[in-house]
CSV table of C-alpha atoms in Angstrom, one decimal:
chain,number,residue,atom,x,y,z
A,1,GLY,CA,103.4,77.0,107.9
A,2,GLU,CA,103.0,79.2,104.9
A,3,GLY,CA,102.3,82.3,107.0
A,4,GLU,CA,105.4,81.7,109.2
A,5,ARG,CA,107.7,81.5,106.2
A,6,CYS,CA,106.1,84.4,104.5
A,7,PHE,CA,106.0,87.0,107.4
A,8,VAL,CA,109.5,86.6,108.9
A,9,ASP,CA,111.2,86.1,105.5
A,10,TRP,CA,109.5,89.3,104.3
A,11,ILE,CA,111.0,91.2,107.3
A,12,LEU,CA,114.4,89.8,106.6
A,13,GLU,CA,114.1,90.7,102.9
A,14,LEU,CA,113.1,94.2,104.0
A,15,ILE,CA,116.1,94.6,106.3
A,16,GLN,CA,118.4,93.4,103.5
A,17,LEU,CA,116.8,95.8,101.0
A,18,LYS,CA,117.1,98.8,103.3
A,19,HIS,CA,120.9,98.1,103.6
A,20,THR,CA,121.4,98.0,99.9
A,21,LEU,CA,119.6,101.3,99.0
A,22,GLU,CA,121.7,104.3,98.1
A,23,PRO,CA,120.7,107.6,99.8
A,24,GLU,CA,119.4,109.0,96.5
A,25,GLN,CA,117.2,106.0,96.1
A,26,LEU,CA,115.7,106.5,99.5
A,27,GLU,CA,115.1,110.2,98.8
A,28,ARG,CA,113.4,109.4,95.5
A,29,SER,CA,111.3,106.7,97.2
A,30,VAL,CA,110.0,109.2,99.9
A,31,GLU,CA,109.3,111.9,97.3
A,32,ARG,CA,107.4,109.4,95.1
A,33,GLY,CA,105.4,108.3,98.1
A,34,LEU,CA,104.4,111.8,99.1
A,35,MET,CA,103.4,112.5,95.5
A,36,GLN,CA,101.4,109.3,95.1
A,37,MET,CA,99.4,110.1,98.3
A,38,LEU,CA,98.4,113.5,97.1
A,39,GLN,CA,97.5,112.3,93.6
A,40,ASN,CA,95.2,109.7,95.2
A,41,GLY,CA,93.4,112.4,97.2
A,42,THR,CA,95.1,111.8,100.6
A,43,GLY,CA,95.3,115.0,102.6
A,44,ALA,CA,96.5,113.7,106.0
A,45,VAL,CA,98.7,110.9,107.1
A,46,CYS,CA,100.6,109.1,109.8
A,47,ASP,CA,103.9,108.4,108.1
A,48,ILE,CA,106.8,106.4,109.5
A,49,LEU,CA,110.3,107.5,108.7
A,50,SER,CA,113.3,105.3,109.5
A,51,VAL,CA,116.0,107.8,108.3
A,52,ALA,CA,115.8,110.9,110.5
A,53,HIS,CA,117.5,113.4,108.1
A,54,LEU,CA,115.0,112.7,105.4
A,55,ASP,CA,112.5,114.8,107.4
A,56,ARG,CA,113.6,117.7,105.3
A,57,LEU,CA,111.7,116.2,102.3
A,58,TYR,CA,108.5,116.8,104.3
A,59,HIS,CA,109.1,120.5,105.0
A,60,GLU,CA,107.2,121.7,101.9
A,61,SER,CA,104.5,119.0,102.0
A,62,PRO,CA,100.8,120.2,102.2
A,63,LEU,CA,99.9,117.0,104.1
A,64,SER,CA,98.9,117.3,107.7
A,65,GLY,CA,99.0,114.7,110.5
A,66,TRP,CA,102.1,113.0,111.9
A,67,LEU,CA,105.6,112.1,110.9
A,68,CYS,CA,106.8,109.4,113.3
A,69,TYR,CA,110.4,108.4,113.7
A,70,GLU,CA,110.9,104.6,113.7
A,71,MET,CA,112.5,103.2,116.9
A,72,ILE,CA,114.0,99.7,117.1
A,73,GLY,CA,116.0,98.3,120.0
A,74,GLN,CA,116.0,95.9,122.9
A,75,ASP,CA,116.3,97.1,126.5
A,76,LEU,CA,119.9,95.9,126.7
A,77,GLY,CA,122.0,98.1,124.5
A,78,MET,CA,119.5,100.5,123.1
A,79,GLY,CA,117.4,101.1,126.2
A,80,ALA,CA,119.2,104.3,127.1
A,81,VAL,CA,119.9,105.4,123.5
A,82,LEU,CA,116.4,105.3,122.0
A,83,PRO,CA,114.8,107.8,124.4
A,84,MET,CA,117.6,110.2,123.7
A,85,MET,CA,117.2,109.8,119.9
A,86,ALA,CA,113.5,110.3,120.3
A,87,ASN,CA,114.0,113.5,122.3
A,88,ASP,CA,116.3,114.8,119.6
A,89,TRP,CA,113.8,114.0,116.9
A,90,LEU,CA,111.0,115.7,118.7
A,91,GLN,CA,113.1,118.9,119.1
A,92,GLY,CA,113.8,119.0,115.3
A,93,THR,CA,112.7,121.9,113.1
A,94,SER,CA,109.0,122.5,112.4
A,95,LEU,CA,107.5,120.5,109.5
A,96,GLN,CA,104.9,123.0,108.3
A,97,ARG,CA,101.6,121.0,108.7
A,98,LEU,CA,103.0,117.7,110.0
A,99,GLN,CA,103.7,117.2,113.6
A,100,ARG,CA,106.6,115.1,114.9
A,101,GLY,CA,105.7,111.8,116.6
A,102,LEU,CA,107.4,108.5,117.5
A,103,SER,CA,107.0,105.0,116.2
A,104,PRO,CA,108.3,102.2,118.5
A,105,HIS,CA,108.2,99.6,115.7
A,106,SER,CA,106.5,96.6,117.3
A,107,PRO,CA,106.3,94.5,120.5
A,108,TYR,CA,109.1,92.2,119.2
A,109,THR,CA,111.5,94.9,118.1
A,110,VAL,CA,111.3,97.2,121.1
A,111,GLY,CA,112.0,96.0,124.7
A,112,PRO,CA,109.2,96.6,127.3
A,113,GLU,CA,111.2,99.0,129.4
A,114,THR,CA,112.3,101.0,126.4
A,115,LEU,CA,108.7,101.2,125.2
A,116,GLN,CA,107.6,102.5,128.6
A,117,LYS,CA,110.3,105.3,128.4
A,118,LEU,CA,109.1,106.2,124.9
A,119,ALA,CA,105.5,106.2,125.9
A,120,ASP,CA,106.3,108.4,128.9
A,121,LEU,CA,108.3,110.9,126.7
A,122,ALA,CA,105.4,111.0,124.2
A,123,ARG,CA,102.9,111.8,127.0
A,124,LEU,CA,105.2,114.4,128.4
A,125,LYS,CA,105.6,116.1,125.0
A,126,GLN,CA,102.0,115.5,124.1
A,127,VAL,CA,102.8,113.8,120.8
A,128,MET,CA,101.4,110.7,119.1
A,129,THR,CA,103.1,107.3,118.9
A,130,THR,CA,102.2,104.5,116.5
A,131,MET,CA,103.0,100.8,116.6
A,132,HIS,CA,102.6,97.7,114.5
A,133,VAL,CA,100.8,95.5,117.0
A,134,ALA,CA,99.1,92.1,117.0
A,135,GLU,CA,99.9,91.7,113.3
A,136,SER,CA,101.0,88.1,112.9
A,137,PRO,CA,100.7,84.7,114.7
A,138,GLU,CA,104.5,84.8,114.8
A,139,GLU,CA,104.4,87.9,117.0
A,140,SER,CA,101.9,86.2,119.4
A,141,ALA,CA,104.0,83.0,119.7
A,142,PHE,CA,107.1,85.1,120.3
A,143,LEU,CA,105.5,87.2,123.1
A,144,ASP,CA,103.9,84.2,124.7
A,145,SER,CA,106.9,81.8,124.9
A,146,SER,CA,109.9,83.2,122.8
A,147,ALA,CA,108.9,80.5,120.3
A,148,GLY,CA,108.5,80.4,116.5
A,149,ALA,CA,110.2,82.1,113.6
A,150,ILE,CA,110.9,85.5,115.3
A,151,ALA,CA,112.9,83.8,118.0
A,152,ASN,CA,114.5,81.1,115.8
A,153,LYS,CA,115.1,83.0,112.6
A,154,LEU,CA,114.7,86.8,112.9
A,155,TYR,CA,116.6,87.3,116.2
A,156,PRO,CA,119.6,85.2,115.3
A,157,THR,CA,119.9,86.9,111.9
A,158,VAL,CA,120.0,90.4,113.5
A,159,GLY,CA,122.2,89.2,116.4
A,160,TRP,CA,119.7,89.5,119.2
A,161,PRO,CA,119.2,86.8,121.9
A,162,PRO,CA,115.4,86.1,122.6
A,163,PRO,CA,114.2,87.2,126.0
A,164,ALA,CA,114.9,84.6,128.7
A,165,PRO,CA,112.7,83.9,130.4
A,166,PRO,CA,110.1,84.6,127.7
A,167,LEU,CA,107.9,87.7,128.1
A,168,ALA,CA,104.9,85.4,128.8
A,169,SER,CA,102.5,88.0,127.4
A,170,ASP,CA,100.1,88.7,124.6
A,171,PRO,CA,100.2,91.9,122.4
A,172,ALA,CA,97.7,93.8,124.5
A,173,GLY,CA,99.2,92.7,127.8
A,174,TYR,CA,102.6,93.8,126.5
A,175,LEU,CA,101.3,97.3,125.8
A,176,GLU,CA,99.7,97.4,129.2
A,177,THR,CA,102.9,96.4,131.0
A,178,SER,CA,104.8,99.2,129.2
A,179,GLU,CA,102.0,101.7,129.9
A,180,ALA,CA,101.6,102.1,126.1
A,181,LEU,CA,97.9,101.4,125.9
A,182,TYR,CA,96.4,104.9,125.8
A,183,PRO,CA,94.6,107.1,123.3
A,184,GLY,CA,97.8,108.7,122.0
A,185,ASN,CA,99.2,105.4,120.7
A,186,LEU,CA,97.8,104.6,117.3
A,187,LEU,CA,97.7,100.8,116.9
A,188,VAL,CA,98.2,99.4,113.4
A,189,HIS,CA,96.9,96.0,112.2
A,190,GLY,CA,95.3,94.5,115.3
A,191,VAL,CA,94.7,91.2,113.5
A,192,GLN,CA,95.5,88.9,116.4
A,193,PHE,CA,93.6,90.7,119.2
A,194,ASP,CA,91.0,88.5,120.8
A,195,ALA,CA,87.7,89.8,122.4
A,196,ALA,CA,89.4,90.4,125.8
A,197,ALA,CA,92.3,92.4,124.2
A,198,ILE,CA,89.8,94.4,122.2
A,199,ARG,CA,88.0,95.3,125.4
A,200,LYS,CA,91.3,96.7,126.8
A,201,VAL,CA,91.8,98.7,123.6
A,202,ALA,CA,88.3,100.1,123.8
A,203,LYS,CA,88.6,101.0,127.4
A,204,ALA,CA,92.0,102.7,126.8
A,205,GLY,CA,90.4,104.7,123.9
A,206,SER,CA,93.0,103.7,121.4
A,207,SER,CA,92.3,103.9,117.6
A,208,VAL,CA,93.1,100.9,115.4
A,209,VAL,CA,94.2,101.2,111.8
A,210,LEU,CA,93.3,98.2,109.7
A,211,CYS,CA,95.5,97.3,106.7
A,212,PRO,CA,93.6,94.6,104.9
A,213,ARG,CA,95.7,94.4,101.7
A,214,SER,CA,98.9,94.2,103.6
A,215,ASN,CA,97.5,91.5,105.9
A,216,ALA,CA,96.3,89.4,102.9
A,217,ARG,CA,99.7,89.8,101.1
A,218,LEU,CA,101.6,88.6,104.2
A,219,GLY,CA,99.1,85.9,105.0
A,220,VAL,CA,98.7,86.9,108.6
A,221,GLY,CA,94.9,86.6,108.8
A,222,THR,CA,91.9,89.0,108.9
A,223,ALA,CA,91.2,91.5,111.6
A,224,PRO,CA,88.2,90.7,113.9
A,225,VAL,CA,86.1,93.7,112.6
A,226,GLU,CA,82.9,92.6,114.2
A,227,SER,CA,84.5,92.5,117.7
A,228,TYR,CA,85.9,96.0,117.2
A,229,LEU,CA,82.5,97.3,116.1
A,230,CYS,CA,80.8,95.7,119.1
A,231,GLN,CA,83.3,97.5,121.4
A,232,GLU,CA,83.0,100.8,119.5
A,233,VAL,CA,86.7,101.0,118.8
A,234,ASN,CA,87.5,103.9,116.4
A,235,LEU,CA,88.7,102.0,113.2
A,236,ALA,CA,90.6,103.7,110.4
A,237,LEU,CA,92.1,102.4,107.2
A,238,GLY,CA,95.8,102.3,106.2
A,239,THR,CA,98.0,101.1,103.4
A,240,ASP,CA,100.9,100.0,105.7
A,241,SER,CA,103.5,100.8,103.0
A,242,MET,CA,104.6,99.9,99.5
A,243,ALA,CA,106.8,97.1,101.1
A,244,SER,CA,103.6,95.1,101.7
A,245,ASN,CA,101.1,96.7,99.3
A,246,ASP,CA,100.5,97.5,95.6
A,247,SER,CA,99.6,101.2,96.1
A,248,LEU,CA,99.3,104.0,98.6
A,249,SER,CA,95.7,104.6,97.5
A,250,LEU,CA,93.0,104.6,100.1
A,251,TRP,CA,90.5,104.1,97.3
A,252,ASP,CA,92.2,100.7,96.6
A,253,GLU,CA,92.1,99.9,100.3
A,254,MET,CA,88.4,100.7,100.5
A,255,GLU,CA,87.5,98.4,97.7
A,256,PHE,CA,89.5,95.6,99.2
A,257,ALA,CA,88.0,96.2,102.6
A,258,ARG,CA,84.6,95.9,101.0
A,259,GLU,CA,85.5,92.5,99.6
A,260,VAL,CA,87.4,91.1,102.6
A,261,TYR,CA,85.2,92.2,105.5
A,262,GLY,CA,82.0,91.5,103.5
A,263,PRO,CA,78.6,92.4,105.0
A,264,THR,CA,80.2,93.2,108.4
A,265,LEU,CA,81.1,96.7,107.2
A,266,SER,CA,78.7,98.8,105.1
A,267,PRO,CA,80.1,101.2,102.4
A,268,VAL,CA,79.1,104.1,104.7
A,269,GLN,CA,81.3,102.6,107.5
A,270,ILE,CA,84.2,102.1,105.1
A,271,LEU,CA,83.9,105.6,103.9
A,272,ALA,CA,83.9,106.9,107.5
A,273,MET,CA,87.1,104.8,108.2
A,274,ALA,CA,88.8,106.5,105.3
A,275,THR,CA,87.8,110.0,106.3
A,276,ILE,CA,86.5,111.1,109.7
A,277,ASN,CA,87.7,108.0,111.7
A,278,GLY,CA,91.1,108.5,110.2
A,279,ALA,CA,91.1,112.2,111.2
A,280,ARG,CA,90.0,111.2,114.7
A,281,ALA,CA,92.8,108.6,114.9
A,282,LEU,CA,95.3,111.4,113.9
A,283,ARG,CA,93.7,113.8,116.4
A,284,ILE,CA,93.0,116.3,113.7
A,285,ASP,CA,89.2,115.8,113.3
A,286,ARG,CA,88.6,119.5,114.3
A,287,GLN,CA,90.3,120.5,111.0
A,288,LEU,CA,89.8,117.6,108.6
A,289,GLY,CA,87.8,114.5,107.8
A,290,ALA,CA,84.3,116.1,107.5
A,291,LEU,CA,82.7,119.0,105.7
A,292,GLU,CA,81.4,121.0,108.6
A,293,PRO,CA,81.4,124.6,109.9
A,294,GLU,CA,84.6,125.5,111.7
A,295,THR,CA,86.7,122.8,109.9
A,296,ALA,CA,89.2,123.6,107.2
A,297,ALA,CA,88.1,123.8,103.5
A,298,SER,CA,89.8,120.5,102.7
A,299,PHE,CA,88.2,118.2,100.2
A,300,GLN,CA,88.9,116.4,96.9
A,301,VAL,CA,87.0,116.7,93.7
A,302,LEU,CA,86.4,113.6,91.5
A,303,GLN,CA,85.5,113.7,87.9
A,304,PRO,CA,83.9,110.3,87.2
A,305,GLN,CA,82.6,109.3,83.7
A,306,ASP,CA,79.1,108.8,85.1
A,307,LEU,CA,77.3,109.3,88.4
A,308,PRO,CA,75.3,106.8,90.4
A,309,GLU,CA,71.8,107.4,92.0
A,310,LEU,CA,72.2,109.3,95.3
A,311,GLU,CA,71.3,106.3,97.4
A,312,ASN,CA,74.2,104.3,95.9
A,313,ILE,CA,76.8,107.0,96.4
A,314,ALA,CA,78.6,105.3,99.3
A,315,ASP,CA,78.9,102.0,97.4
A,316,PHE,CA,80.1,104.0,94.3
A,317,LEU,CA,82.8,105.6,96.4
A,318,CYS,CA,84.2,102.3,97.8
A,319,ARG,CA,85.8,101.5,94.4
A,320,SER,CA,89.5,101.6,93.6
A,321,GLY,CA,88.9,103.3,90.2
A,322,ARG,CA,87.9,106.5,92.0
A,323,GLY,CA,91.6,107.2,92.7
A,324,ASP,CA,92.1,107.8,89.0
A,325,GLU,CA,89.3,110.3,88.9
A,326,VAL,CA,90.8,112.8,91.5
A,327,ALA,CA,90.9,116.1,89.7
A,328,HIS,CA,91.5,118.5,92.6
A,329,LEU,CA,92.7,118.2,96.2
A,330,TYR,CA,91.9,121.2,98.2
A,331,LEU,CA,93.8,121.4,101.5
A,332,ASP,CA,92.9,124.4,103.6
A,333,HIS,CA,91.3,126.0,100.5
A,334,VAL,CA,94.3,125.6,98.2
A,335,ASP,CA,94.3,123.1,95.3
A,336,VAL,CA,97.6,121.3,95.9
A,337,LEU,CA,97.4,119.0,92.9
A,338,PRO,CA,98.9,121.2,90.2
A,339,SER,CA,102.1,121.4,92.2
A,340,VAL,CA,102.6,117.6,92.3
A,341,VAL,CA,101.6,116.7,88.7
A,342,GLU,CA,104.8,115.7,86.9
């Protein structure tokens, strides 16, 4: 089907592209991304880095949250190596306001035993992990029966044999088996979770980051938002990355979420997903995400052409154009925008 061709071909294109980029291009790309986030009023992030030494580009960043090192590898071959790499990464130099975390990439690129070792290490060191989970129908087919484009196209291209026998699992079951379903593992996408899986996620206390624009671009479906709300799962909003999106602006994401999730989510709920829920997901809600006593003086200032009535303010804020109106971004009472304007 269309989705099948789209999703796995996109991954293969991405792998190819990564191999063709020069080190300077990678550096410029990271620097541009960091600048774009600040210019769009983002003050905290869970960023995923696949080239460890580029962590130095984050040393001076005023962003808080987590910088997670991407981990990819099957149990055979990389099973012993990845936990050692992860340990080295976590012992790296301090990154100012960002904390070091881990990103086991996904259930189809990290073996179950390796994932368990990484989850154990993260718990031991008390750091966050984040994973792309339940993103596509291809992932579900692969976990269930080693079928579909991941087994037939992706694995042969990267030189991996599919698991034999198949894992005979679903995304939530896979996480459970690897003891990776717990509050410290930030789950990204969650499009394919059914009601039973969402009950497990809710019980585990994990947050889920929805990436509606990325999901639409890759044709993988729409997250079951109603079910998440019924189970009171903490939902945040993310942009995934420029590889599957048009911008790193949460304002753009909010407007799209408005359109795609329709009446299921009110503007107030979308606003919460982009602010306090995101801070909760990153475990920094004591410092950021709401204007309250005891929290840091962190906020952005918009300069719109005209203002709405007070009762329409939430609706007014769920618009992509707001990103162009960010005049100041105060992080811990310092305006960081003058330093990033080119």
